[in-house]
Coordinates of C-alpha atoms in Angstrom, one line a residue:
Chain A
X16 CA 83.9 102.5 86.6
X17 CA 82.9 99.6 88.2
X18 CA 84.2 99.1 92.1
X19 CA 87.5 97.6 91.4
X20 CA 89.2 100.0 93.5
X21 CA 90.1 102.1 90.0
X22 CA 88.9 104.7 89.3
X23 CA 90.6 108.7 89.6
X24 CA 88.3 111.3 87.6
X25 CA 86.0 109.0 86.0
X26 CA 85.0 108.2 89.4
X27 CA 82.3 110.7 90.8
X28 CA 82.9 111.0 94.6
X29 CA 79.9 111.6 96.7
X30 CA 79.2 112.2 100.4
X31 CA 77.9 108.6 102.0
X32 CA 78.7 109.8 106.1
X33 CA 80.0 112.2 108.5
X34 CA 81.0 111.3 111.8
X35 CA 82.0 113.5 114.7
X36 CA 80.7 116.9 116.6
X37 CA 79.4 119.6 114.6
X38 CA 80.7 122.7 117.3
X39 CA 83.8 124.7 115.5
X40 CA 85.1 124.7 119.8
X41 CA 87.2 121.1 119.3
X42 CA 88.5 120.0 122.5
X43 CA 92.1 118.7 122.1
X44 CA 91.5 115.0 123.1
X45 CA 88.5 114.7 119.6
X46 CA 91.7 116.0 116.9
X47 CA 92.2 112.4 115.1
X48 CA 95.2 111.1 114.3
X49 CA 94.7 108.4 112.6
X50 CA 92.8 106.4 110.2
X51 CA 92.9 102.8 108.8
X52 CA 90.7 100.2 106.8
X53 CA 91.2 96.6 108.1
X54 CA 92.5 94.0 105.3
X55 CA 88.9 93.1 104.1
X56 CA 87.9 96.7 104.5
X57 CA 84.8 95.7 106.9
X58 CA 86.5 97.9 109.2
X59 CA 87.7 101.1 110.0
X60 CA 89.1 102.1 112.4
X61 CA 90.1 105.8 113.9
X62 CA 92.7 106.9 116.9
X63 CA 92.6 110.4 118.6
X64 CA 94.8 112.5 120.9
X65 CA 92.6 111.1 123.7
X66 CA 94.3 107.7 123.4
X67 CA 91.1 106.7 122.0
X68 CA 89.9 104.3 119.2
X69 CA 86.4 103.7 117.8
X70 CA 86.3 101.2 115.1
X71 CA 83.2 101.2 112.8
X72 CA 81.7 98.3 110.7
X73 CA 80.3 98.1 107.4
X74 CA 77.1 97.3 106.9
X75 CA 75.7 96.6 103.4
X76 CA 72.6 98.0 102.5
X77 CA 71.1 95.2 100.0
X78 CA 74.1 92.5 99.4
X79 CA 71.7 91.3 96.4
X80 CA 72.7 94.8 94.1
X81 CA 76.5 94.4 93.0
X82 CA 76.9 98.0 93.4
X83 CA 75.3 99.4 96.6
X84 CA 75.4 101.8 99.9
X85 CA 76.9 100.4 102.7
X86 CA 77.3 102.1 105.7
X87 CA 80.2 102.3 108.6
X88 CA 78.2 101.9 112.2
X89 CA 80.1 101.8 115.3
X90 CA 81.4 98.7 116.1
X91 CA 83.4 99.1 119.3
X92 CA 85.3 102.0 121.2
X93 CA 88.0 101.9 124.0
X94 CA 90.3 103.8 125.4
X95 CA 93.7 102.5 124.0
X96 CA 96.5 104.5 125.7
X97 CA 96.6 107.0 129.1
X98 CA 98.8 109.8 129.7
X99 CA 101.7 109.2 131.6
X100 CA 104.3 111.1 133.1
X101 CA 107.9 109.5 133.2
X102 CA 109.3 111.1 136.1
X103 CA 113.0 109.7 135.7
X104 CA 113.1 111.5 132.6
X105 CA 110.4 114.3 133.2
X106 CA 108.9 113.3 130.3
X107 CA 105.6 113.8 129.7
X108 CA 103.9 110.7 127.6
X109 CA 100.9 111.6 125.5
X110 CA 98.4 109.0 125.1
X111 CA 98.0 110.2 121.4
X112 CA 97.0 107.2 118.9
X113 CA 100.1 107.8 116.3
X114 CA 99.5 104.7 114.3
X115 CA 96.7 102.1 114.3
X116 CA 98.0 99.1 111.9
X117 CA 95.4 95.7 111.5
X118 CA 96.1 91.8 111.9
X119 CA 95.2 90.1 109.0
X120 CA 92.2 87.7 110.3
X121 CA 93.0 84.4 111.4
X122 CA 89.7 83.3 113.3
X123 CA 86.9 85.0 114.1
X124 CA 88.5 87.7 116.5
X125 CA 90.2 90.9 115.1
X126 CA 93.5 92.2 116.7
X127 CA 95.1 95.5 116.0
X128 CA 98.2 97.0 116.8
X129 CA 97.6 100.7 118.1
X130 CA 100.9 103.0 119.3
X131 CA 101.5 106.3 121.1
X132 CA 104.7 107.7 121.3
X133 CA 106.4 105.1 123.8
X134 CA 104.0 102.3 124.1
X135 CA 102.3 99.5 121.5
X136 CA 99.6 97.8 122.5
X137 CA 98.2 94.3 120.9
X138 CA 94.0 94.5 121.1
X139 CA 91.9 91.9 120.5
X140 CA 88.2 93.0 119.5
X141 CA 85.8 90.1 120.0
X142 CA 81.7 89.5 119.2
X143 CA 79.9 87.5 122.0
X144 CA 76.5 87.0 120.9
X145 CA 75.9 84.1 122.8
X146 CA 75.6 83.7 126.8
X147 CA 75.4 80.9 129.5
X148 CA 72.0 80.4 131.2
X149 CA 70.8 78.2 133.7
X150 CA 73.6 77.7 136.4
X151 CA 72.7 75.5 139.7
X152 CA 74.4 77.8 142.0
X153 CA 74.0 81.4 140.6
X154 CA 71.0 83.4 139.7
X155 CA 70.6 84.8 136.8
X156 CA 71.9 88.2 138.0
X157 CA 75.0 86.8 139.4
X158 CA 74.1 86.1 143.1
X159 CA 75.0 82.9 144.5
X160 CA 71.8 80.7 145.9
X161 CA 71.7 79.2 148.9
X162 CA 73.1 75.5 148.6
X163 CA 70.2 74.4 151.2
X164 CA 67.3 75.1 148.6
X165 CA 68.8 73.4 145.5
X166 CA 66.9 70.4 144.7
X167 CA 67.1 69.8 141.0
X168 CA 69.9 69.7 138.5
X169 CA 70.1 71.0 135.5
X170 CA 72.5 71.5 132.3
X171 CA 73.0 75.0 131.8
X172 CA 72.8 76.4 128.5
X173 CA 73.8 78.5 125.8
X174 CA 71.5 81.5 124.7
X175 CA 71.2 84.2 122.1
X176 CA 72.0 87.5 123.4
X177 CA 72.4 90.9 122.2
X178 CA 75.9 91.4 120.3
X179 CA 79.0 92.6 122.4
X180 CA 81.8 93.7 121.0
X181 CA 84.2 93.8 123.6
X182 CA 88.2 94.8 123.5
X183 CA 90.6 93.2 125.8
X184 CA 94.5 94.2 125.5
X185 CA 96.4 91.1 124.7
X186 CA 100.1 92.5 125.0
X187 CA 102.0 95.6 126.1
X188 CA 105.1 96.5 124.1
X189 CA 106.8 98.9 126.0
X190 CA 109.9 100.1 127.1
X191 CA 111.6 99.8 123.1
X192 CA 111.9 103.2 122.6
X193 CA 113.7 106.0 124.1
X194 CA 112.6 108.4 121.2
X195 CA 109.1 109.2 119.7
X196 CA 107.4 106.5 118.0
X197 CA 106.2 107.4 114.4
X198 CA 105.3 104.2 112.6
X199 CA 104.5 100.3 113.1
X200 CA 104.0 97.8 110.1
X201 CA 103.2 94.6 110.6
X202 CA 105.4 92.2 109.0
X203 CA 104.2 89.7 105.7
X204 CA 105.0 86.7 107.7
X205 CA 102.4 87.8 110.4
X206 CA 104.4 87.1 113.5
X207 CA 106.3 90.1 114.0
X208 CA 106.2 94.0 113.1
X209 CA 108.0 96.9 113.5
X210 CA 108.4 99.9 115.1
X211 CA 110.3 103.3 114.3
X212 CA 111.2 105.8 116.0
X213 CA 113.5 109.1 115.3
X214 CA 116.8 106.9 115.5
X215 CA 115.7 103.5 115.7
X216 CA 113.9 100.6 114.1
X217 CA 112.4 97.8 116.8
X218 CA 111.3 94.6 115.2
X219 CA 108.9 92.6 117.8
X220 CA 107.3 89.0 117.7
X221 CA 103.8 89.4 118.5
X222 CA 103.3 86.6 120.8
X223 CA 106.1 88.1 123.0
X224 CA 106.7 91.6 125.1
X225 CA 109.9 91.3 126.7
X226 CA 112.3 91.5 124.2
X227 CA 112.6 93.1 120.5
X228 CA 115.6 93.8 118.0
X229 CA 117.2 96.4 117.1
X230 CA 117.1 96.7 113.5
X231 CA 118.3 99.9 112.7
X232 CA 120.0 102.2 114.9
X233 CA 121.5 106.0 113.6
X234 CA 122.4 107.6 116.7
X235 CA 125.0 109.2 116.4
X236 CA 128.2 109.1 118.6
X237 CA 128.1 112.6 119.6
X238 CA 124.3 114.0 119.3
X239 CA 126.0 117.3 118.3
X240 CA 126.0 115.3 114.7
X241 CA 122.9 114.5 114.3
X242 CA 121.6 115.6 110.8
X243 CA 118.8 113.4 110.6
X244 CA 116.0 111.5 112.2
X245 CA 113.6 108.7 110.5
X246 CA 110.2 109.9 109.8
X247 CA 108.6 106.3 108.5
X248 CA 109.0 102.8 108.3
X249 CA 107.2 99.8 106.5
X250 CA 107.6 96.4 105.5
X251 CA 107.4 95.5 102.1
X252 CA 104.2 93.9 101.7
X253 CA 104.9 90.5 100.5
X254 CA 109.1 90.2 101.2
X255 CA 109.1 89.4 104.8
X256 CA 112.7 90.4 105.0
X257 CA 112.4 93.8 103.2
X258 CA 111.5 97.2 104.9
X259 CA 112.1 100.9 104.0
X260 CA 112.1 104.0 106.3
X261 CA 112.5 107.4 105.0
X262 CA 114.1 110.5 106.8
X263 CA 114.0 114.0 107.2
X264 CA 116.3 114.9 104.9
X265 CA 113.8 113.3 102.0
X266 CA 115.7 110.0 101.3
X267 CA 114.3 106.3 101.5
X268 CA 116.9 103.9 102.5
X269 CA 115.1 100.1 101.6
X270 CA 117.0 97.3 103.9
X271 CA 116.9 93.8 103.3
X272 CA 117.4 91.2 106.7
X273 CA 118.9 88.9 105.8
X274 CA 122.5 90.6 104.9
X275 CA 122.6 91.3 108.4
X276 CA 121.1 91.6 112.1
X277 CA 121.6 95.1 112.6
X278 CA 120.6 96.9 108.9
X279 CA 122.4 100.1 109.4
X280 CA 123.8 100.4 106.0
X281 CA 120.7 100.0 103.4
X282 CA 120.8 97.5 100.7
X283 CA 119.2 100.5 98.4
X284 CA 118.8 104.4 98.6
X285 CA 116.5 106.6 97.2
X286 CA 117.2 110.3 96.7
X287 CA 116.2 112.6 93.8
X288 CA 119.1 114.7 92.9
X289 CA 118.6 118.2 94.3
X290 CA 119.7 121.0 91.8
X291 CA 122.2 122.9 94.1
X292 CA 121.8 126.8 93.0
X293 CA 118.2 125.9 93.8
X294 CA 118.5 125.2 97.8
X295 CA 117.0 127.7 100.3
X296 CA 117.0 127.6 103.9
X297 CA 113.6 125.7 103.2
X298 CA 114.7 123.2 100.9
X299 CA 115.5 120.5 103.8
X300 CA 112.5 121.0 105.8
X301 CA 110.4 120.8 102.8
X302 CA 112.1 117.7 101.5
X303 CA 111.3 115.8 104.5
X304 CA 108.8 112.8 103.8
X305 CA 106.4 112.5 106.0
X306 CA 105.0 109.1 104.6
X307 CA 105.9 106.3 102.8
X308 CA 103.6 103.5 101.7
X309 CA 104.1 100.6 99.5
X310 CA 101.9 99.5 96.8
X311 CA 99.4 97.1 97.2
X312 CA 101.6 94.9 94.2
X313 CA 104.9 95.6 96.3
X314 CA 106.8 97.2 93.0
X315 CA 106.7 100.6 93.7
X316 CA 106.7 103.1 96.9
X317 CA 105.0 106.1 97.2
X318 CA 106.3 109.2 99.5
X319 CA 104.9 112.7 100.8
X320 CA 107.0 115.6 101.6
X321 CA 105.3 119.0 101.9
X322 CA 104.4 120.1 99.1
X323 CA 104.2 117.1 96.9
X324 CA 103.9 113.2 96.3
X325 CA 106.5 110.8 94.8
X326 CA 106.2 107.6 93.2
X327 CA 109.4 105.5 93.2
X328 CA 109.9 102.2 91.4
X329 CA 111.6 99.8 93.5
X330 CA 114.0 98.9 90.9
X331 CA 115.3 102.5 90.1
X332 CA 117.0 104.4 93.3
X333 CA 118.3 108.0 91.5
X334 CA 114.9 109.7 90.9
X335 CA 111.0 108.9 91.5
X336 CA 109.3 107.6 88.2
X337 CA 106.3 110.0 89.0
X338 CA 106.1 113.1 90.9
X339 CA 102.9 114.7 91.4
X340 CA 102.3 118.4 93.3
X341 CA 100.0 118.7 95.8
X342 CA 99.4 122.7 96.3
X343 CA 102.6 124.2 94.9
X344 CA 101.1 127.7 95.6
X345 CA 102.4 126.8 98.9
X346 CA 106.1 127.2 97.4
X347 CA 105.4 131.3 97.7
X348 CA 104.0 131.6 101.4
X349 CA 107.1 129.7 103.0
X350 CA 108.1 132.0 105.1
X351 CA 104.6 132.3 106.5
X352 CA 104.4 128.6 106.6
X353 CA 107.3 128.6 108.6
X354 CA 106.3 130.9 111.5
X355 CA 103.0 129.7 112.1
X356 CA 104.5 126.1 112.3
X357 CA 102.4 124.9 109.2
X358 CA 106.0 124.0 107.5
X359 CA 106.5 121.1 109.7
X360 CA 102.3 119.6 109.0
X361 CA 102.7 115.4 108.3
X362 CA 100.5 114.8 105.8
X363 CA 99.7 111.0 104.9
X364 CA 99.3 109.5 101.7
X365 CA 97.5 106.1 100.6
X366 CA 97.0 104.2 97.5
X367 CA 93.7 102.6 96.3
X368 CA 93.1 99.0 95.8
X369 CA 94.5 98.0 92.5
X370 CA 97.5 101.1 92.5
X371 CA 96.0 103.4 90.0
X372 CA 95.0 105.8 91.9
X373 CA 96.9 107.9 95.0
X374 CA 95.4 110.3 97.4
X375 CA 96.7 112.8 99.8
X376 CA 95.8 115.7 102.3
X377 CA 96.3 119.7 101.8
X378 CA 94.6 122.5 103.7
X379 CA 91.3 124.4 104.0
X380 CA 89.9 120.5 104.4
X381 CA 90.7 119.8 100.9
X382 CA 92.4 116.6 99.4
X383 CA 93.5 115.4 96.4
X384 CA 93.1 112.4 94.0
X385 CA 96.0 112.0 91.6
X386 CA 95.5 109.1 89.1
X387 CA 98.5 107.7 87.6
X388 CA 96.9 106.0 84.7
X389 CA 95.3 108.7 83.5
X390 CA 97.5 111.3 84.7
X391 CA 94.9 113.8 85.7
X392 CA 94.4 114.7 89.2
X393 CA 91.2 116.4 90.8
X394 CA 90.8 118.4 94.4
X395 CA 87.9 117.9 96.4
X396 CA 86.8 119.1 100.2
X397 CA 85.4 117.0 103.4
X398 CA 82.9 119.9 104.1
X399 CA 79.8 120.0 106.1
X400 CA 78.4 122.3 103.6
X401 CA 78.5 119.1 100.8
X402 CA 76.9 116.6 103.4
X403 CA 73.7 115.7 101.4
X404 CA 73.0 112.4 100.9
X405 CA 74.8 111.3 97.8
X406 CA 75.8 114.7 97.0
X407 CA 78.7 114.4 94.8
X408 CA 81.5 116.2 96.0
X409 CA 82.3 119.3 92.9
X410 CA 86.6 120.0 92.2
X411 CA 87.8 122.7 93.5
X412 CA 90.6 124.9 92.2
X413 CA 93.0 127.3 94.2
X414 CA 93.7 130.8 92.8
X415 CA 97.4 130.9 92.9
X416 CA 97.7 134.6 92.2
X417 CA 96.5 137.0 89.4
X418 CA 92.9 137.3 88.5
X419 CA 90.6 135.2 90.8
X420 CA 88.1 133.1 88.6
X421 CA 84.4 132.5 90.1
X422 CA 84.5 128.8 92.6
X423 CA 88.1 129.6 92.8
X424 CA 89.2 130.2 96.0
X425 CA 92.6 132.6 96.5
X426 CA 95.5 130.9 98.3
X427 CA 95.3 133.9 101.0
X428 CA 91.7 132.4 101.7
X429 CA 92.9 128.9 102.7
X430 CA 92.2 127.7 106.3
X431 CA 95.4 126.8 107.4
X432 CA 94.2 124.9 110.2
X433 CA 91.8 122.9 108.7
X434 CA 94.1 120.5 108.0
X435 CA 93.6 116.8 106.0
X436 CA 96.8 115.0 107.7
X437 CA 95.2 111.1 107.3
X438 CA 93.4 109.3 104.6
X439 CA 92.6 105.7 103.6
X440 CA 90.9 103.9 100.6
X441 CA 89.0 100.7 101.3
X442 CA 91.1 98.0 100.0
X443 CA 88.8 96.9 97.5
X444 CA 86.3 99.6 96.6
X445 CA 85.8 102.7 96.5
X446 CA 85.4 104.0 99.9
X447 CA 87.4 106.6 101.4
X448 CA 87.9 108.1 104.8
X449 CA 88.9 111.4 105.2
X450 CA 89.7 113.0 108.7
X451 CA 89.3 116.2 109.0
X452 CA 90.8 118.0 112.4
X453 CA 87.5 116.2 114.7
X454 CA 85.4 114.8 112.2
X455 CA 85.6 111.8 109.7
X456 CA 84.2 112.1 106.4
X457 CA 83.3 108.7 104.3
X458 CA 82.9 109.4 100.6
X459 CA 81.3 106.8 98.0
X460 CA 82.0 106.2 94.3
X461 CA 78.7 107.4 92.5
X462 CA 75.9 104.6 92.0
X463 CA 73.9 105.1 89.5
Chain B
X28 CA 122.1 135.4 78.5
X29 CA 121.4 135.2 82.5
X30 CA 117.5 134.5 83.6
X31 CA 117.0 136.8 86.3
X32 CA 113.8 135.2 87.5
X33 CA 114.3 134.9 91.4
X34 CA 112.6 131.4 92.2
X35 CA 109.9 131.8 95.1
X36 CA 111.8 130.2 97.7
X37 CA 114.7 132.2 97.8
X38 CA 112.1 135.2 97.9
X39 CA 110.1 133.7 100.7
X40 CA 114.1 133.2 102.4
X41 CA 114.8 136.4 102.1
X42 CA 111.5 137.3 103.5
X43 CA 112.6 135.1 106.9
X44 CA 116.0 136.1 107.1
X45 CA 114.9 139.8 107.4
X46 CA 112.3 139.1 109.9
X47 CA 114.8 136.9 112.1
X48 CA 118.6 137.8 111.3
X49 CA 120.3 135.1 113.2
X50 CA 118.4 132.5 111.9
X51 CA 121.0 129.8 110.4
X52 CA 123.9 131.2 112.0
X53 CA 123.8 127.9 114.0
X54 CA 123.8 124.8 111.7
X55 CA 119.9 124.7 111.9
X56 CA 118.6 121.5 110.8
X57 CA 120.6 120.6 114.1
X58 CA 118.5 122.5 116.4
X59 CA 114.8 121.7 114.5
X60 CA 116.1 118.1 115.1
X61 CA 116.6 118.6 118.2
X62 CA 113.9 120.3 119.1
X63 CA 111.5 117.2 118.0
X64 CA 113.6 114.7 120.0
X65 CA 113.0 116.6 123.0
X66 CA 108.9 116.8 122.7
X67 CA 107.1 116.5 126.2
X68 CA 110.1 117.7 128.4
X69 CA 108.6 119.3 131.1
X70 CA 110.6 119.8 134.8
X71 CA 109.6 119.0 137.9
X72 CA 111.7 118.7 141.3
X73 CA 110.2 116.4 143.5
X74 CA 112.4 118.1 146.3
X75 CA 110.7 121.4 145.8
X76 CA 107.6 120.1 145.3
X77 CA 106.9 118.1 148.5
X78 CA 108.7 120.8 150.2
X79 CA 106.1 123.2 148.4
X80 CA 103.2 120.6 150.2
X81 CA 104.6 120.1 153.7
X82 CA 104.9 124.3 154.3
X83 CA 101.6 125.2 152.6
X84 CA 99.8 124.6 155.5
X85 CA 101.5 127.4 157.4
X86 CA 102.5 130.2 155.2
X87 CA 102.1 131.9 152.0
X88 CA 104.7 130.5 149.2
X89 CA 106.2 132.8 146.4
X90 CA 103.4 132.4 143.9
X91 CA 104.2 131.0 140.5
X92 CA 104.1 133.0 137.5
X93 CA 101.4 133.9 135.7
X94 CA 103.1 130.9 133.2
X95 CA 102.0 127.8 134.4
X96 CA 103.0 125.5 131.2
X97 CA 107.0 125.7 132.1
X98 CA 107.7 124.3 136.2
X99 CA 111.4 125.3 136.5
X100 CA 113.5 125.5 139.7
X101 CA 112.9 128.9 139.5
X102 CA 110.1 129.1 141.6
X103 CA 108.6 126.4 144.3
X104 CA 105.8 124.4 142.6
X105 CA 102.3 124.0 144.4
X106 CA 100.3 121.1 143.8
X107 CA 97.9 123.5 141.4
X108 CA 100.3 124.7 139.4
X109 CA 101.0 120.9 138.2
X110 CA 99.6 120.3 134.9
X111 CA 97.0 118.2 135.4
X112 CA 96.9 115.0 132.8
X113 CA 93.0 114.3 132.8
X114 CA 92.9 111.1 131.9
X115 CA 90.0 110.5 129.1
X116 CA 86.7 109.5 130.6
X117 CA 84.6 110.6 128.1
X118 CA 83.6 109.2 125.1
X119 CA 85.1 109.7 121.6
X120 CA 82.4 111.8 120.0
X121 CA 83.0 109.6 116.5
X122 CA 81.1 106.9 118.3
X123 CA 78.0 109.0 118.8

């Protein structure tokens, strides 16, 4: 299929890079926690516990071919966000990267919005290829000449010089949030953006640091009720005055601005009907979504709870018009799930280019591609073990019980801490990142 | 006729509830909640604390616990015993 951005199982996926230490010992700061493509999809950029971002660039192999390699090269690194340690509260801050979201372009510098769990910071990432020469009263090294032996004048000038990429904080949101950020979306309109935390939605203007609104606030009274928290929030991607957030109890509540300032009652509400003699003490904590995302066309939504992924159309709010199981053998190890933690994993989802095709993380490094137009879905694995060049990636399948086949692996073999918590497709083509616990993995449709 | 087919969920419940019998007793999705919204608490008295450095010069203090991750009132805490927040001067190895 050509590189429209289709593409689910006709699509051969195969290993283009790896990026990251090999060592199994993964210091705490290298664990990634995020991963985005920029609008264009030239860049890609990564967060990590250490508060730090590296942003790669493509580089196209021969631009003459229509289908060819390209290659993601660093492009710039800095350190985004430092620990801190709020002593009024004794709080400590961690300078975890929760959310990296992109600026559309508007001249030649980028600028991306990158969040821990209190502060969001505006960065602008800027080329200099170019530098001043030939000052009268500096050397070139930067000391200063004596006035005395200056004689001549002359016009300095600008020179060629090797490219810098260099990233300079343009604003400091902080102080919004009392609770844990979990999401920023920048807004259509590209002046403001939000951010969500457990109780509250902030909406900011970009340009200004002081102030931000409170758009949706569900603290309760009396903390004793509290029943749930928000999980994720997004802007619809073309109506500047829609947004959705979804909560733990695995309902989307979509809120529209303009019926009033503070949007604490939702203009729609999305919740599958839950077949009562069903529920089990794990039925909540399972339902919770850990992601919502919006179609690139803005008609639908998709969401991620723990064990599966939901497509909802925008127009219908009692039941998803596609749901679509990620590792339902999980539904038997629960209890296991639930005592080493692995219950409460936030696994992302993303859509590709055109909203054919939807892909999501699981465990033992595997992740999944579910195509909606073809209804077929495929597993694959980010593996060092698969990182030929152009190797295509082979499915794999998960023994749920009962008689193991051969290349089937059992669900008691899974490596429940190699976890695949954040994805993106390239907006365009198809070109995946996949972020293993310390490593990032970019996989390439198939070229013939 | 009734299906008798237990669904895996309530099996993995059961499973819990025998391991941990007062699990639920409390309205639980309260306490999980909770629980999240109070990430990163960690206690400090700056009273103790700067007590803990003026005296160290002269005499032994009641050492700390072999726990170091949880600084309570319970015990006077030393400048070591601080959990250190490095802050990041290394590279990310992704841009390698």
């Amino acid at each position: 299929m050509a590189g429209a951005g289709g593409g689910g199982n006709d699509v051969q996926w195969c290993f283009s890079q790896v990026k990251g230490a090999i060592d199994d010992d993964v210091a705490e700061a290298d664990i990634i926690s995020t991963v985005e493509f920029n609008h264009s999809g030239e860049l890609l950029a990564t967060g990590d516990k250490g508060g730090r971002v590296v942003i790669f660039q493509q580089e196209i192999e021969n631009k003459s071919q229509q289908q060819c390699r390209s290659e993601y090269n660093v492009y710039s690194t800095f350190q985004s966000h430092e620990p801190e340690f709020d002593y009024l509260k004794s709080l400590e801050i961690e300078e975890k990267i929760n959310k990296i979201r992109w600026l559309p372009q508007k001249n030649a510098a980028q600028f991306l919005l990158s969040t821990n769990d209190k502060t969001i910071k505006l960065w602008k990432i800027s080329e200099r290829d170019k530098r001043p020469e030939g000052y009268n009263l500096k050397e070139e090294d930067g000391r200063y000449r004596d006035a005395a032996t200056i004689t001549t004048l002359q016009v300095p000038v600008f020179r060629p010089m090797d490219l810098m990429v260099e990233a300079s904080p343009r604003r400091v949101f902080a102080n919004g949030h009392t609770y844990h950020i979990n999401s920023i979306s920048v807004n259509s309109d590209n002046e403001t953006y939000l951010s969500a935390d457990d109780l509250r939605i902030n909406m900011w203007h970009l340009e200004i640091t002081d102030r931000s609104f409170n758009i949706v606030d569900i603290k309760p009274a009396n903390m004793e009720e509290l029943t749930e928290v928000i999980t994720a929030a997004e802007f619809h991607p073309h109506q500047c005055n829609t947004f959705v957030y979804s909560s733990s109890k695995g309902t989307i509540r979509l809120c529209d601005m303009r019926a009033s300032a503070l949007c604490d009652k939702h203009s729609k509400l999305f919740e599958e009907p839950e077949d009562p003699s069903n529920r089990s003490f794990f039925s909540e904590i399972i339902s919770s979504i850990s992601d919502v995302k919006f179609s690139h066309n803005g008609r639908y939504m998709m969401t991620r709870d723990y064990l599966s992924v939901k497509i909802w159309d925008l127009n219908m709010e009692n039941r998803p018009v596609e749901t679509y199981q990620v590792h339902e053998y999980l539904r038997s190890k629960l209890c296991s799930l639930y005592e080493n933690d692995c219950i409460f994993d936030k696994f992302e989802c993303c859509w590709n280019g055109n909203d054919s095709v939807v892909m999501t993380g699981s465990y033992n490094n595997f992740f999944r591609m579910l195509d909606r137009s073809q209804r077929r879905d495929v597993t694959l694995e980010a593996s060092r073990e698969s990182c030929k060049p152009r190797q295509v990636l082979k499915p794999r399948r998960v023994c749920a019980g009962g008689k193991r086949k051969k290349d089937e692996i059992s669900v008691d073999s899974l490596d429940f801490n190699k976890k695949i918590l954040h994805t993106a497709w390239h907006p365009q083509e198809n070109i995946i990142a996949v972020a293993t616990t310390n490593n990032l993995y970019i996989f390439q449709e198939k070229v013939n | 006729m009734q299906d008798a087919v237990v669904s895996p969920e309530k099996t993995e419940e059961a499973k819990l509830k025998a391991r941990y019998p007062h699990l639920g007793t409390k309205p639980g999705g309260s306490d999980l909640l909770r629980k999240r919204l109070q990430k990163g608490q960690k206690y400090f008295d700056s009273g103790d604390y700067n007590m803990a450095k003026a005296k160290m010069k002269n005499k032994q203090l009641p050492t700390a616990a072999a726990e170091k991750t949880e600084i309570t009132g319970d015990h006077i805490p030393t400048p070591q015993d601080l959990p250190q927040r490095k802050q990041s001067l290394v590279a990310s190895k992704l841009a390698v």
